[in-house]
């Protein structure tokens, strides 16, 4: 049997072509895997954002419910001081829970970072070379001044870079707008929570003495209300510290 020498049976060009095909197939598989991973990450981000939005909306609705109950409590507090103190404690606990839920929902996770160094280098070097080649004048034309060539190439490279980075810049702008919207929403939520806390404190101040006059049980009712109000204050302070990326500073009560 005649043995076929693989090294001489095919031209070198065919080996290179086969290697190129394999490399192209490998690159395609890597790209498909990368695209699938990106899609999975985007799906997770969307799910997280939807869950956070629902959680924040529920917290806002809870604040509205508490606001209405405080309005009714103001009208009846003097009739039953001890009952009013107990109601203040209950509403304070619900308010603290709503603030905690809002804070745990967090802010936006959409962050757009700079392009990887390798990609940035490639996108900036490639156009520079092309632009420099494009600026080379034919032999029949006058050669441009030596200092004009790098200037023209730099302009072409910058234009190319801007075109390449346009989608990324748009994504950064959308992320910035989303963070600003979250900051406004968070500031409004904290403002409302502080206002409700203040209203509960004012009611307690009006009924505390009358409730305490009912004896030790009345004193306990007032004490429980004070502790619940203090817990609201702690939750609000924690909410502010837990949302530094979206909540402006200086939101004093």
Tab-separated table of C-alpha atoms in Angstrom:
chain	number	residue	atom	x	y	z
A	1	UNK	CA	0.000	0.000	0.000
A	2	UNK	CA	1.331	3.390	-0.901
A	3	UNK	CA	1.638	5.701	2.116
A	4	UNK	CA	0.430	9.256	1.518
A	5	UNK	CA	2.587	11.965	3.010
A	6	UNK	CA	0.152	14.613	4.313
A	7	UNK	CA	2.902	17.195	4.309
A	8	UNK	CA	3.281	16.925	0.530
A	9	UNK	CA	-0.201	15.879	-0.584
A	10	UNK	CA	-1.756	19.337	-0.097
A	11	UNK	CA	-0.327	22.715	-0.943
A	12	UNK	CA	0.600	25.024	1.933
A	13	UNK	CA	-2.134	27.426	0.829
A	14	UNK	CA	-4.753	24.732	1.449
A	15	UNK	CA	-3.455	24.153	4.973
A	16	UNK	CA	-3.631	27.875	5.687
A	17	UNK	CA	-7.148	28.057	4.275
A	18	UNK	CA	-8.255	25.157	6.483
A	19	UNK	CA	-6.669	26.786	9.515
A	20	UNK	CA	-8.447	30.034	8.704
A	21	UNK	CA	-11.775	28.222	8.463
A	22	UNK	CA	-11.240	26.566	11.845
A	23	UNK	CA	-10.219	29.861	13.411
A	24	UNK	CA	-13.257	31.601	11.945
A	25	UNK	CA	-15.551	28.861	13.263
A	26	UNK	CA	-13.984	29.153	16.717
A	27	UNK	CA	-14.417	32.932	16.688
A	28	UNK	CA	-18.034	32.505	15.669
A	29	UNK	CA	-18.674	30.096	18.541
A	30	UNK	CA	-17.025	32.461	21.012
A	31	UNK	CA	-19.127	35.349	19.717
A	32	UNK	CA	-22.329	33.308	19.999
A	33	UNK	CA	-21.471	32.382	23.586
A	34	UNK	CA	-20.687	36.002	24.413
A	35	UNK	CA	-23.947	37.201	22.861
A	36	UNK	CA	-25.896	34.579	24.806
A	37	UNK	CA	-24.210	35.639	28.045
A	38	UNK	CA	-24.998	39.295	27.355
A	39	UNK	CA	-28.637	38.479	26.688
A	40	UNK	CA	-28.840	36.509	29.927
A	41	UNK	CA	-27.353	39.417	31.879
A	42	UNK	CA	-29.782	41.875	30.291
A	43	UNK	CA	-32.708	39.589	31.119
A	44	UNK	CA	-31.588	39.384	34.755
A	45	UNK	CA	-31.217	43.170	34.906
A	46	UNK	CA	-34.703	43.660	33.466
A	47	UNK	CA	-36.188	41.217	35.960
A	48	UNK	CA	-34.403	42.928	38.836
A	49	UNK	CA	-35.550	46.372	37.713
A	50	UNK	CA	-39.159	45.170	37.389
A	51	UNK	CA	-39.082	43.620	40.860
A	52	UNK	CA	-37.555	46.747	42.380
A	53	UNK	CA	-40.139	48.962	40.691
A	54	UNK	CA	-42.997	46.852	42.074
A	55	UNK	CA	-41.467	46.885	45.556
A	56	UNK	CA	-41.062	50.670	45.501
A	57	UNK	CA	-44.595	51.182	44.221
A	58	UNK	CA	-45.982	49.046	47.043
A	59	UNK	CA	-43.994	51.100	49.553
A	60	UNK	CA	-45.376	54.336	48.099
A	61	UNK	CA	-48.930	53.005	48.311
A	62	UNK	CA	-48.341	52.025	51.923
A	63	UNK	CA	-47.319	55.609	52.667
A	64	UNK	CA	-50.573	56.831	51.124
A	65	UNK	CA	-52.560	54.428	53.299
A	66	UNK	CA	-50.719	55.548	56.424
A	67	UNK	CA	-51.324	59.172	55.490
A	68	UNK	CA	-55.073	58.590	55.313
A	69	UNK	CA	-55.089	56.723	58.639
A	70	UNK	CA	-53.178	59.563	60.286
A	71	UNK	CA	-55.781	62.002	59.000
A	72	UNK	CA	-58.516	59.977	60.688
A	73	UNK	CA	-56.464	59.540	63.868
A	74	UNK	CA	-56.105	63.288	64.275
A	75	UNK	CA	-59.883	63.564	64.473
A	76	UNK	CA	-60.330	60.874	67.141
A	77	UNK	CA	-57.091	60.886	69.161
A	78	UNK	CA	-58.425	63.058	71.997
A	79	UNK	CA	-61.382	60.729	72.532
A	80	UNK	CA	-59.172	57.751	73.435
A	81	UNK	CA	-55.580	58.784	74.350
A	82	UNK	CA	-54.402	55.252	75.088
A	83	UNK	CA	-55.946	53.920	71.892
A	84	UNK	CA	-54.322	56.774	69.973
A	85	UNK	CA	-50.913	55.902	71.442
A	86	UNK	CA	-51.339	52.266	70.435
A	87	UNK	CA	-52.427	53.328	66.942
A	88	UNK	CA	-49.374	55.587	66.651
A	89	UNK	CA	-47.151	52.642	67.537
A	90	UNK	CA	-48.843	50.463	64.920
A	91	UNK	CA	-48.640	53.085	62.168
A	92	UNK	CA	-45.028	53.780	63.053
A	93	UNK	CA	-44.149	50.122	62.629
A	94	UNK	CA	-45.882	50.050	59.253
A	95	UNK	CA	-44.094	53.215	58.215
A	96	UNK	CA	-40.726	51.778	59.232
A	97	UNK	CA	-41.501	48.616	57.258
A	98	UNK	CA	-42.411	50.650	54.140
A	99	UNK	CA	-39.193	52.681	54.352
A	100	UNK	CA	-37.150	49.515	54.790
A	101	UNK	CA	-38.836	47.892	51.780
A	102	UNK	CA	-38.185	50.933	49.596
A	103	UNK	CA	-34.534	51.081	50.599
A	104	UNK	CA	-33.988	47.356	50.022
A	105	UNK	CA	-35.276	47.740	46.455
A	106	UNK	CA	-32.171	49.817	45.786
A	107	UNK	CA	-31.316	51.890	42.730
A	108	UNK	CA	-30.563	51.231	39.116
A	109	UNK	CA	-28.024	48.568	38.237
A	110	UNK	CA	-27.508	49.904	34.737
A	111	UNK	CA	-23.940	51.018	34.590
A	112	UNK	CA	-22.018	51.560	31.390
A	113	UNK	CA	-18.262	51.456	31.719
A	114	UNK	CA	-15.528	52.362	29.282
A	115	UNK	CA	-14.699	50.099	26.376
A	116	UNK	CA	-12.064	47.417	27.079
A	117	UNK	CA	-8.523	48.592	26.479
A	118	UNK	CA	-7.935	46.142	23.643
A	119	UNK	CA	-11.042	47.278	21.782
A	120	UNK	CA	-10.326	50.925	22.394
A	121	UNK	CA	-6.779	50.465	21.163
A	122	UNK	CA	-7.905	48.642	18.062
A	123	UNK	CA	-10.617	51.183	17.272
A	124	UNK	CA	-8.194	54.062	17.619
A	125	UNK	CA	-5.201	52.537	15.840
A	126	UNK	CA	-6.988	51.058	12.857
A	127	UNK	CA	-8.568	54.293	11.587
A	128	UNK	CA	-5.302	56.129	12.155
A	129	UNK	CA	-3.540	53.819	9.759
A	130	UNK	CA	-6.350	53.942	7.222
A	131	UNK	CA	-6.600	57.678	7.466
A	132	UNK	CA	-2.859	58.098	7.088
A	133	UNK	CA	-2.956	55.915	3.990
A	134	UNK	CA	-5.912	57.885	2.646
A	135	UNK	CA	-4.010	61.118	3.076
A	136	UNK	CA	-1.070	59.932	0.939
A	137	UNK	CA	-1.203	61.936	-2.276
A	138	UNK	CA	-0.584	60.377	-5.663
A	139	UNK	CA	2.817	60.928	-7.194
A	140	UNK	CA	1.375	63.435	-9.649
A	141	UNK	CA	0.063	65.656	-6.839
A	142	UNK	CA	1.978	67.892	-4.492
A	143	UNK	CA	2.922	66.285	-1.178
A	144	UNK	CA	1.150	67.888	1.856
A	145	UNK	CA	3.196	69.549	4.526
A	146	UNK	CA	4.677	67.057	6.982
A	147	UNK	CA	2.803	68.495	9.953
A	148	UNK	CA	-0.603	68.291	8.189
A	149	UNK	CA	-0.624	64.497	7.826
A	150	UNK	CA	-0.887	63.548	11.538
A	151	UNK	CA	-3.455	66.305	12.090
A	152	UNK	CA	-5.738	64.990	9.363
A	153	UNK	CA	-5.248	61.414	10.557
A	154	UNK	CA	-6.103	62.410	14.120
A	155	UNK	CA	-9.310	64.074	12.937
A	156	UNK	CA	-10.310	60.963	11.021
A	157	UNK	CA	-9.472	58.743	13.993
A	158	UNK	CA	-11.529	60.916	16.349
A	159	UNK	CA	-14.519	60.844	13.992
A	160	UNK	CA	-14.240	57.082	13.712
A	161	UNK	CA	-14.024	56.756	17.497
A	162	UNK	CA	-17.138	58.889	17.972
A	163	UNK	CA	-19.072	56.783	15.485
A	164	UNK	CA	-17.956	53.566	17.178
A	165	UNK	CA	-18.782	54.846	20.665
A	166	UNK	CA	-22.163	56.393	19.788
A	167	UNK	CA	-24.268	53.437	21.079
A	168	UNK	CA	-22.239	53.347	24.297
A	169	UNK	CA	-22.691	57.100	24.777
A	170	UNK	CA	-26.438	56.735	24.282
A	171	UNK	CA	-26.551	53.924	26.847
A	172	UNK	CA	-24.649	56.084	29.335
A	173	UNK	CA	-27.117	58.921	28.765
A	174	UNK	CA	-30.098	56.616	29.358
A	175	UNK	CA	-28.469	55.306	32.539
A	176	UNK	CA	-27.836	58.872	33.723
A	177	UNK	CA	-31.459	59.853	33.095
A	178	UNK	CA	-32.665	56.771	34.959
A	179	UNK	CA	-30.455	57.566	37.952
A	180	UNK	CA	-31.775	61.133	38.016
A	181	UNK	CA	-35.363	59.868	37.957
A	182	UNK	CA	-34.579	57.460	40.797
A	183	UNK	CA	-32.941	60.252	42.766
A	184	UNK	CA	-36.044	62.414	42.431
A	185	UNK	CA	-38.325	59.529	43.401
A	186	UNK	CA	-36.177	58.598	46.402
A	187	UNK	CA	-36.020	62.192	47.611
A	188	UNK	CA	-39.811	62.492	47.384
A	189	UNK	CA	-40.334	59.198	49.211
A	190	UNK	CA	-38.022	60.164	52.076
A	191	UNK	CA	-39.667	63.569	52.290
A	192	UNK	CA	-43.101	61.964	52.637
A	193	UNK	CA	-41.851	59.476	55.227
A	194	UNK	CA	-40.392	62.300	57.314
A	195	UNK	CA	-43.629	64.270	57.078
A	196	UNK	CA	-45.674	61.285	58.277
A	197	UNK	CA	-43.257	60.669	61.136
A	198	UNK	CA	-43.580	64.293	62.185
A	199	UNK	CA	-47.379	64.075	62.096
A	200	UNK	CA	-47.353	60.974	64.315
A	201	UNK	CA	-45.024	62.669	66.790
A	202	UNK	CA	-47.314	65.691	67.005
A	203	UNK	CA	-50.327	63.512	67.759
A	204	UNK	CA	-48.408	61.628	70.413
A	205	UNK	CA	-47.356	64.865	72.086
A	206	UNK	CA	-51.009	65.879	72.352
A	207	UNK	CA	-52.232	62.622	73.870
A	208	UNK	CA	-49.179	61.480	75.861
A	209	UNK	CA	-50.083	63.159	79.136
A	210	UNK	CA	-53.691	62.028	78.978
A	211	UNK	CA	-52.621	58.475	78.174
A	212	UNK	CA	-50.084	58.392	81.018
A	213	UNK	CA	-52.726	59.628	83.431
A	214	UNK	CA	-54.567	56.353	82.881
A	215	UNK	CA	-51.917	54.523	84.899
A	216	UNK	CA	-48.958	52.214	84.194
A	217	UNK	CA	-50.646	50.676	81.157
A	218	UNK	CA	-51.078	54.101	79.624
A	219	UNK	CA	-47.414	54.867	80.257
A	220	UNK	CA	-46.464	51.640	78.480
A	221	UNK	CA	-48.629	52.589	75.508
A	222	UNK	CA	-46.789	55.904	75.184
A	223	UNK	CA	-43.418	54.245	75.641
A	224	UNK	CA	-44.157	51.731	72.883
A	225	UNK	CA	-45.236	54.533	70.559
A	226	UNK	CA	-42.037	56.459	71.250
A	227	UNK	CA	-39.907	53.395	70.546
A	228	UNK	CA	-41.761	52.734	67.297
A	229	UNK	CA	-41.245	56.342	66.207
A	230	UNK	CA	-37.554	56.090	67.010
A	231	UNK	CA	-37.356	52.985	64.826
A	232	UNK	CA	-38.875	54.941	61.931
A	233	UNK	CA	-36.148	57.541	62.307
A	234	UNK	CA	-33.471	54.861	62.186
A	235	UNK	CA	-34.970	53.271	59.078
A	236	UNK	CA	-35.106	56.650	57.317
A	237	UNK	CA	-31.484	57.354	58.202
A	238	UNK	CA	-30.474	53.909	56.958
A	239	UNK	CA	-32.450	54.400	53.747
A	240	UNK	CA	-30.523	57.580	53.039
A	241	UNK	CA	-27.168	55.897	53.661
A	242	UNK	CA	-28.131	52.795	51.659
A	243	UNK	CA	-29.010	54.787	48.538
A	244	UNK	CA	-25.994	57.126	48.077
A	245	UNK	CA	-26.014	56.723	44.308
A	246	UNK	CA	-29.553	57.981	43.832
A	247	UNK	CA	-30.398	60.100	46.877
A	248	UNK	CA	-29.164	63.702	47.137
A	249	UNK	CA	-27.588	64.613	50.457
A	250	UNK	CA	-28.888	67.228	52.851
A	251	UNK	CA	-32.450	65.956	53.209
A	252	UNK	CA	-32.782	67.023	56.777
A	253	UNK	CA	-36.171	66.793	58.416
